[in-house]
Short mmCIF file of C-alpha atoms in Angstrom, two decimals:
data_model
loop_
_atom_site.label_atom_id
_atom_site.label_comp_id
_atom_site.label_asym_id
_atom_site.label_seq_id
_atom_site.Cartn_x
_atom_site.Cartn_y
_atom_site.Cartn_z
CA MET A 44 -142.69 -115.02 -82.31
CA LEU A 45 -143.24 -118.10 -84.47
CA ASP A 46 -140.29 -120.44 -84.68
CA ASN A 47 -138.80 -120.47 -88.20
CA ASN A 48 -138.46 -124.25 -88.29
CA PHE A 49 -142.08 -124.68 -87.32
CA LEU A 50 -143.23 -122.19 -89.95
CA PHE A 51 -141.24 -124.11 -92.55
CA ALA A 52 -142.90 -127.34 -91.45
CA ILE A 53 -146.33 -125.71 -91.74
CA LEU A 54 -145.57 -124.48 -95.24
CA LEU A 55 -144.25 -127.89 -96.22
CA ILE A 56 -147.37 -129.67 -95.06
CA ALA A 57 -149.45 -127.04 -96.85
CA VAL A 58 -147.64 -127.78 -100.10
CA LEU A 59 -148.18 -131.51 -99.58
CA LEU A 60 -151.84 -130.84 -98.97
CA LEU A 61 -152.02 -128.78 -102.13
CA LEU A 62 -150.60 -131.63 -104.16
CA TYR A 63 -152.89 -134.07 -102.42
CA TYR A 64 -155.86 -131.83 -103.14
CA ILE A 65 -155.00 -131.40 -106.81
CA PHE A 66 -154.19 -135.00 -107.62
CA VAL A 67 -156.49 -136.94 -105.30
CA ILE A 68 -159.33 -135.04 -103.68
CA ARG A 69 -160.28 -132.98 -106.73
CA ARG A 70 -161.05 -136.22 -108.55
CA LYS A 71 -163.66 -137.16 -105.95
CA ASP A 72 -166.70 -135.16 -106.94
CA ASP A 73 -168.50 -135.51 -103.58
CA MET A 74 -165.55 -133.96 -101.72
CA ASP A 75 -164.43 -131.22 -104.08
CA GLU A 76 -166.36 -128.26 -102.76
CA LEU A 77 -166.15 -128.93 -99.02
CA SER A 78 -162.48 -129.91 -99.05
CA GLY A 79 -161.63 -126.96 -101.25
CA LYS A 80 -163.27 -124.54 -98.82
CA HIS A 81 -161.38 -125.98 -95.84
CA PHE A 82 -158.14 -125.89 -97.77
CA LEU A 83 -158.47 -122.27 -98.92
CA LYS A 84 -159.59 -121.14 -95.46
CA GLY A 85 -156.53 -122.87 -94.02
CA PHE A 86 -154.23 -120.90 -96.29
CA GLY A 87 -156.07 -117.72 -95.36
CA PHE A 88 -155.48 -118.35 -91.67
CA LEU A 89 -151.85 -119.25 -92.40
CA ALA A 90 -151.38 -115.90 -94.17
CA GLU A 91 -152.74 -114.19 -91.05
CA ASN A 92 -150.29 -116.19 -88.89
CA ASN A 93 -153.25 -117.85 -87.14
CA ILE A 94 -151.60 -121.25 -86.94
CA ALA A 95 -154.19 -122.91 -84.70
CA LYS A 96 -157.11 -122.22 -87.04
CA ALA A 97 -155.00 -123.05 -90.11
CA LEU A 98 -154.18 -126.45 -88.64
CA ASP A 99 -157.85 -127.05 -87.87
CA GLU A 100 -158.84 -126.35 -91.47
CA PHE A 101 -156.05 -128.51 -92.93
CA SER A 102 -157.01 -131.22 -90.48
CA SER A 103 -160.58 -131.15 -91.77
CA VAL A 104 -159.36 -131.74 -95.32
CA ILE A 105 -157.41 -134.80 -94.31
CA ILE A 106 -159.99 -136.21 -91.89
CA GLU A 107 -162.57 -136.14 -94.67
CA ASN A 108 -160.11 -137.87 -97.01
CA ASN A 109 -157.95 -139.85 -94.61
CA ASP A 110 -156.77 -142.50 -97.04
CA ASN A 111 -153.38 -140.76 -97.02
CA LEU A 112 -152.20 -141.79 -93.55
CA GLU A 113 -148.71 -140.33 -93.89
CA ILE A 114 -150.01 -136.77 -94.23
CA TYR A 115 -152.61 -137.38 -91.53
CA ALA A 116 -149.92 -138.58 -89.09
CA SER A 117 -147.64 -135.66 -90.01
CA LEU A 118 -150.41 -133.23 -89.19
CA GLY A 119 -150.62 -134.75 -85.71
CA SER A 120 -146.93 -134.03 -85.21
CA LEU A 121 -147.49 -130.41 -86.21
CA PHE A 122 -150.27 -130.12 -83.63
CA ARG A 123 -147.84 -131.35 -80.95
CA LYS A 124 -145.13 -128.89 -81.97
CA ASN A 125 -147.64 -126.08 -81.64
CA GLY A 126 -148.73 -127.26 -78.17
CA TYR A 127 -152.01 -128.99 -79.08
CA TYR A 128 -151.21 -132.28 -77.39
CA ALA A 129 -154.74 -133.71 -77.15
CA LYS A 130 -155.29 -133.21 -80.87
CA ALA A 131 -151.91 -134.73 -81.66
CA VAL A 132 -152.69 -137.80 -79.58
CA HIS A 133 -156.14 -138.15 -81.14
CA ILE A 134 -154.72 -138.09 -84.67
CA HIS A 135 -151.86 -140.48 -83.90
CA GLU A 136 -153.98 -142.97 -81.96
CA SER A 137 -156.67 -142.97 -84.66
CA THR A 138 -153.94 -143.56 -87.25
CA LEU A 139 -152.61 -146.43 -85.18
CA SER A 140 -156.01 -148.13 -85.23
CA ASN A 141 -156.23 -148.02 -89.03
CA SER A 142 -156.20 -151.53 -90.51
CA THR A 143 -154.20 -150.42 -93.58
CA LEU A 144 -151.26 -149.14 -91.50
CA THR A 145 -147.86 -150.31 -92.80
CA LYS A 146 -145.11 -151.55 -90.46
CA SER A 147 -142.86 -148.57 -91.13
CA LEU A 148 -145.66 -146.07 -90.57
CA LYS A 149 -146.70 -147.89 -87.39
CA LYS A 150 -143.19 -147.40 -85.99
CA TYR A 151 -143.33 -143.72 -86.91
CA VAL A 152 -146.75 -143.25 -85.26
CA LEU A 153 -145.73 -145.12 -82.10
CA PHE A 154 -142.67 -142.88 -81.77
CA GLU A 155 -144.79 -139.78 -82.35
CA LEU A 156 -147.13 -140.91 -79.57
CA VAL A 157 -144.14 -141.27 -77.25
CA LYS A 158 -143.21 -137.66 -78.07
CA ASP A 159 -146.84 -136.50 -77.78
CA TYR A 160 -147.29 -137.87 -74.28
CA LYS A 161 -143.79 -136.84 -73.17
CA ALA A 162 -144.42 -133.24 -74.26
CA TRP A 163 -147.87 -133.38 -72.61
CA GLY A 164 -146.35 -134.56 -69.33
CA GLN A 165 -148.20 -137.88 -69.33
CA PHE A 166 -145.09 -139.95 -68.78
CA ASP A 167 -146.67 -143.33 -68.00
CA ASN A 168 -148.47 -143.25 -71.36
CA ALA A 169 -145.21 -142.25 -73.05
CA LYS A 170 -143.46 -145.24 -71.45
CA TYR A 171 -146.30 -147.54 -72.52
CA TYR A 172 -145.80 -146.64 -76.18
CA LEU A 173 -142.03 -146.90 -75.77
CA GLN A 174 -142.51 -150.46 -74.55
CA GLU A 175 -144.69 -151.17 -77.57
CA LEU A 176 -142.13 -149.66 -79.90
CA ILE A 177 -139.11 -151.59 -78.60
CA LYS A 178 -140.85 -154.86 -79.46
CA THR A 179 -139.96 -154.18 -83.09
CA ASP A 180 -137.44 -151.32 -82.96
CA LYS A 181 -134.06 -151.58 -81.19
CA SER A 182 -132.90 -148.05 -81.96
CA PRO A 183 -130.58 -146.61 -79.23
CA VAL A 184 -132.56 -143.36 -79.16
CA LEU A 185 -135.43 -145.19 -77.44
CA THR A 186 -133.15 -145.88 -74.49
CA LYS A 187 -132.39 -142.16 -74.36
CA PHE A 188 -136.12 -141.42 -74.27
CA PHE A 189 -136.52 -143.82 -71.32
CA ALA A 190 -133.72 -141.92 -69.54
CA GLU A 191 -135.31 -138.53 -70.21
CA ILE A 192 -138.76 -139.64 -69.10
CA HIS A 193 -137.43 -141.17 -65.86
CA PHE A 194 -135.56 -137.90 -65.23
CA MET A 195 -138.73 -135.86 -65.77
CA GLN A 196 -140.52 -138.15 -63.31
CA GLU A 197 -137.69 -137.48 -60.82
CA ASN A 198 -136.64 -141.13 -60.90
CA TYR A 199 -133.02 -140.03 -61.06
CA THR A 200 -131.42 -143.38 -60.20
CA GLU A 201 -133.29 -145.09 -63.05
CA ALA A 202 -132.54 -142.16 -65.34
CA GLU A 203 -128.81 -142.52 -64.69
CA LYS A 204 -128.97 -146.25 -65.50
CA TYR A 205 -130.65 -145.57 -68.83
CA PHE A 206 -128.24 -142.73 -69.69
CA HIS A 207 -125.36 -145.10 -68.95
CA LYS A 208 -126.94 -147.80 -71.11
CA TYR A 209 -127.45 -145.28 -73.90
CA GLU A 210 -123.78 -144.32 -73.72
CA LYS A 211 -122.75 -147.95 -74.18
CA ILE A 212 -125.00 -148.75 -77.12
CA SER A 213 -124.70 -145.42 -78.96
CA GLY A 214 -121.06 -144.56 -78.27
CA LYS A 215 -122.12 -141.02 -77.28
CA ASP A 216 -120.92 -139.27 -74.13
CA TYR A 217 -123.71 -138.56 -71.65
CA SER A 218 -121.50 -138.36 -68.57
CA ASP A 219 -122.77 -134.84 -67.85
CA TRP A 220 -126.34 -136.11 -67.58
CA ARG A 221 -125.26 -139.11 -65.51
CA ALA A 222 -123.49 -136.74 -63.14
CA TYR A 223 -126.52 -134.45 -63.01
CA CYS A 224 -128.73 -137.41 -62.07
CA ASN A 225 -126.47 -137.98 -59.07
CA VAL A 226 -126.69 -134.30 -58.13
CA LYS A 227 -130.49 -134.42 -58.25
CA THR A 228 -130.50 -137.62 -56.16
CA ALA A 229 -128.15 -135.99 -53.64
CA LEU A 230 -130.42 -132.95 -53.28
CA LYS A 231 -133.22 -135.28 -52.13
CA GLU A 232 -130.92 -136.98 -49.60
CA GLU A 233 -131.33 -135.93 -45.95
CA ASP A 234 -128.22 -137.69 -44.63
CA ILE A 235 -125.32 -135.28 -45.16
CA LYS A 236 -122.71 -138.05 -45.49
CA GLN A 237 -124.68 -139.87 -48.18
CA LYS A 238 -125.41 -136.56 -49.89
CA THR A 239 -121.70 -135.74 -50.00
CA LYS A 240 -120.84 -139.18 -51.41
CA LEU A 241 -123.35 -138.76 -54.21
CA LEU A 242 -122.02 -135.30 -55.04
CA GLU A 243 -118.43 -136.57 -55.03
CA LYS A 244 -119.56 -139.32 -57.40
CA ALA A 245 -121.17 -136.72 -59.66
CA VAL A 246 -118.02 -134.58 -59.81
CA LYS A 247 -115.92 -137.69 -60.46
CA ILE A 248 -118.16 -138.69 -63.39
CA TYR A 249 -118.12 -135.20 -64.90
CA PRO A 250 -115.66 -132.77 -63.25
CA SER A 251 -116.84 -129.78 -65.31
CA LEU A 252 -120.43 -129.89 -64.07
CA ARG A 253 -120.89 -126.46 -62.47
CA ILE A 254 -123.93 -127.35 -60.39
CA GLY A 255 -122.16 -130.46 -59.09
CA GLN A 256 -119.16 -128.46 -57.92
CA ILE A 257 -121.36 -125.81 -56.28
CA GLU A 258 -123.46 -128.34 -54.37
CA LEU A 259 -120.40 -130.36 -53.33
CA THR A 260 -118.70 -127.23 -52.01
CA ASP A 261 -121.77 -126.37 -49.96
CA SER A 262 -122.01 -129.96 -48.69
CA TYR A 263 -118.40 -129.90 -47.47
CA PHE A 264 -119.05 -126.81 -45.37
CA GLN A 265 -122.34 -128.20 -44.06
CA SER A 266 -120.60 -131.36 -42.89
CA GLY A 267 -117.78 -129.42 -41.20
CA HIS A 268 -115.06 -130.24 -43.78
CA THR A 269 -113.78 -126.67 -43.99
CA GLU A 270 -110.46 -127.43 -45.70
CA ARG A 271 -112.18 -129.55 -48.35
CA GLY A 272 -114.71 -126.77 -48.83
CA LEU A 273 -112.07 -124.08 -49.32
CA SER A 274 -110.19 -126.37 -51.70
CA ALA A 275 -113.40 -126.85 -53.68
CA VAL A 276 -113.90 -123.07 -53.83
CA ASN A 277 -110.38 -122.64 -55.21
CA GLU A 278 -111.00 -125.38 -57.77
CA PHE A 279 -114.24 -123.69 -58.83
CA ILE A 280 -112.33 -120.47 -59.51
CA GLU A 281 -109.33 -122.14 -61.15
CA LYS A 282 -111.58 -124.05 -63.56
CA ASP A 283 -113.50 -120.86 -64.47
CA MET A 284 -116.83 -122.44 -63.57
CA ALA A 285 -118.56 -119.22 -62.47
CA SER A 286 -121.60 -118.49 -64.64
CA SER A 287 -122.88 -115.44 -62.77
CA TYR A 288 -121.88 -112.65 -60.44
CA GLU A 289 -123.94 -114.44 -57.78
CA ASP A 290 -121.71 -117.53 -58.12
CA LEU A 291 -118.72 -115.46 -57.09
CA LEU A 292 -120.57 -113.80 -54.22
CA LYS A 293 -121.51 -117.26 -52.95
CA MET A 294 -117.89 -118.47 -53.12
CA ARG A 295 -116.66 -115.28 -51.44
CA GLY A 296 -119.18 -115.91 -48.67
CA TYR A 297 -117.46 -119.20 -47.82
CA TYR A 298 -114.12 -117.39 -47.47
CA TYR A 299 -115.79 -114.71 -45.38
CA ASP A 300 -117.20 -117.31 -42.98
CA HIS A 301 -114.30 -119.75 -42.84
CA SER A 302 -111.07 -117.99 -43.88
CA ASP A 303 -109.58 -114.63 -44.88
CA VAL A 304 -111.82 -113.00 -47.49
CA ARG A 305 -108.86 -110.99 -48.79
CA ASN A 306 -107.39 -114.20 -50.17
CA PHE A 307 -110.50 -114.71 -52.28
CA ASP A 308 -110.42 -111.14 -53.58
CA GLU A 309 -106.80 -111.69 -54.59
CA LEU A 310 -107.80 -114.82 -56.52
CA ILE A 311 -110.26 -112.75 -58.56
CA MET A 312 -107.72 -109.96 -59.12
CA LYS A 313 -105.28 -112.52 -60.52
CA LYS A 314 -107.96 -113.82 -62.87
CA VAL A 315 -108.68 -110.32 -64.18
CA SER A 316 -105.00 -109.39 -64.52
CA SER A 317 -104.41 -112.59 -66.52
CA LYS A 318 -106.93 -111.31 -69.10
CA ASN A 319 -109.37 -114.12 -68.34
CA GLU A 320 -112.34 -113.99 -70.72
CA ASN A 321 -114.96 -114.84 -68.08
CA PRO A 322 -116.83 -111.52 -67.72
CA PHE A 323 -118.02 -112.17 -64.17
CA TYR A 324 -114.55 -111.78 -62.68
CA THR A 325 -114.46 -108.27 -64.12
CA VAL A 326 -118.01 -107.54 -62.92
CA PHE A 327 -117.00 -108.74 -59.45
CA LEU A 328 -113.81 -106.65 -59.40
CA SER A 329 -115.58 -103.52 -60.64
CA ASP A 330 -118.09 -103.93 -57.82
CA TYR A 331 -115.17 -104.43 -55.41
CA PHE A 332 -113.72 -101.05 -56.43
CA ILE A 333 -117.10 -99.34 -56.21
CA LYS A 334 -117.48 -100.53 -52.62
CA LYS A 335 -114.00 -99.12 -51.89
CA ASP A 336 -115.17 -95.81 -53.38
CA GLU A 337 -112.81 -96.07 -56.35
CA PRO A 338 -115.17 -95.66 -59.34
CA GLU A 339 -112.39 -94.79 -61.80
CA LYS A 340 -110.68 -98.13 -61.16
CA ALA A 341 -114.04 -99.84 -61.60
CA LYS A 342 -114.48 -98.18 -65.01
CA GLU A 343 -110.91 -98.95 -65.99
CA VAL A 344 -111.15 -102.73 -65.45
CA ILE A 345 -114.34 -102.79 -67.51
CA ARG A 346 -112.82 -100.75 -70.35
CA GLU A 347 -109.77 -103.01 -70.42
CA PHE A 348 -111.94 -106.11 -70.55
CA VAL A 349 -114.05 -104.77 -73.44
CA GLU A 350 -110.90 -103.85 -75.37
CA GLU A 351 -109.44 -107.32 -74.83
CA HIS A 352 -112.64 -109.36 -75.21
CA LYS A 353 -116.19 -108.79 -76.40
CA PRO A 354 -118.70 -106.46 -74.69
CA TYR A 355 -120.87 -108.90 -72.75
CA LYS A 356 -124.25 -107.54 -71.67
CA ALA A 357 -123.36 -108.10 -67.99
CA ILE A 358 -120.31 -105.87 -68.49
CA LEU A 359 -122.23 -103.15 -70.34
CA LYS A 360 -124.95 -103.06 -67.69
CA ARG A 361 -122.36 -102.72 -64.94
CA TYR A 362 -120.55 -99.93 -66.81
CA SER A 363 -123.78 -97.99 -67.40
CA ARG A 364 -124.60 -98.14 -63.68
CA ILE A 365 -121.11 -96.98 -62.68
CA LYS A 366 -121.32 -94.00 -65.05
CA LEU A 367 -124.91 -93.34 -63.93
CA ASP A 368 -125.71 -92.81 -67.59
CA LYS A 369 -129.50 -92.98 -67.94
CA VAL A 370 -129.32 -93.46 -71.71
CA LEU A 371 -127.02 -96.48 -71.32
CA ILE A 372 -129.01 -97.83 -68.39
CA ASN A 373 -132.28 -97.64 -70.34
CA THR A 374 -130.57 -99.20 -73.37
CA PHE A 375 -129.31 -102.29 -71.57
CA ILE A 376 -131.52 -102.68 -68.50
CA ASN A 377 -134.00 -105.05 -70.15
CA ASP A 378 -131.56 -106.83 -72.45
CA PRO A 379 -131.06 -110.54 -71.74
CA GLU A 380 -127.63 -111.46 -70.37
CA TYR A 381 -127.58 -115.13 -71.37
CA ILE A 382 -128.20 -117.29 -74.40
CA CYS A 383 -128.51 -121.06 -74.87
CA GLU A 384 -125.73 -122.15 -77.21
CA LYS A 385 -127.91 -124.95 -78.57
CA CYS A 386 -131.32 -123.39 -79.29
CA LYS A 387 -130.45 -119.66 -78.98
CA THR A 388 -133.14 -118.95 -76.36
CA THR A 389 -132.21 -115.85 -74.33
CA TYR A 390 -132.49 -115.37 -70.57
CA ASN A 391 -132.10 -112.60 -68.00
CA GLU A 392 -130.41 -114.93 -65.52
CA TYR A 393 -128.50 -118.20 -65.47
CA TYR A 394 -130.24 -121.59 -65.40
CA THR A 395 -128.71 -125.06 -65.24
CA LEU A 396 -131.23 -126.40 -67.78
CA CYS A 397 -132.52 -124.54 -70.81
CA ALA A 398 -136.30 -124.28 -70.43
CA ASN A 399 -136.76 -124.49 -74.19
CA CYS A 400 -134.52 -127.32 -75.42
CA LYS A 401 -133.80 -128.93 -72.00
CA SER A 402 -130.05 -128.92 -72.65
CA LEU A 403 -127.74 -129.14 -69.65
CA GLU A 404 -125.43 -126.20 -68.83
CA THR A 405 -125.54 -124.76 -72.34
CA ILE A 406 -126.61 -121.28 -71.19
CA LYS A 407 -123.72 -118.85 -71.58
CA PRO A 408 -123.20 -115.10 -71.10
CA LEU A 409 -124.37 -112.99 -74.02
#
């Protein structure tokens, strides 16, 4: 399904091309017929939702009449947004070599090349153009791009430094990303003591980071700090950090191995009885009753949750399985259970990072 924002951008560039064609190209007799054919074919492909061919035709119009560098550079950006990175780079680098390029347009094209190469996964080239850009542009967002590129290259220590620098110069809070950099560094650490220190640092920087708390809890048990581990489990539950049924099973497993599992089950019962809006406590408790062969209690806790809160997909799926209702099961079985709060991408399971917009811990139950 074509992204609405991208379709709007395509239509906008098409309108600009139309104006350009009417007021500029049509006056050049040698170009009228050929440019007109490319232009009309482009609109035909656009009407058929064939974006790739439409872009190729529009590109031909501009390449043949490339005195309008702004439109030419904008077309390169559209190629990138549609996944045609080589074409985007070609357009932007050829624009950059034009002797009539203004200073403001040069900055724009350099930044577009950073984004082209970053999206393409050619991070060294992206950093090269960032270095070129910062010679004349001191915008804080460039520091953020350095942080993101270092993170994508798994240079997590450098990424944290740049995120910290970006915080200072922009005034924006990126403590979650700084903490996540420490988590990623810790996961590469073989020494359990050093790993634990890095995870403790991460949780100190951003206490609400779910993945940090999970990894720290596991590290405590690995290093033999059972009491710290159990305390971390309790904190995880008290702070409502569970983002899946599997999270709760994992935490219950620590109690099963190192303490009395009944104490954990009681923690979850208290959460449900307090009308907590996290749906996974109710999913967990309904499963608990099913295993005790008490299906009516399982149904009851789900009904009470739905009446008190909204019908999350995880809840509806669980209820349909308990009732063994094939109609309900078939209705919900393939429905996504999660959605990214930032870009609205849906998922069937939880992820720490959104694959679409790369946001950190913005995926929530749907």
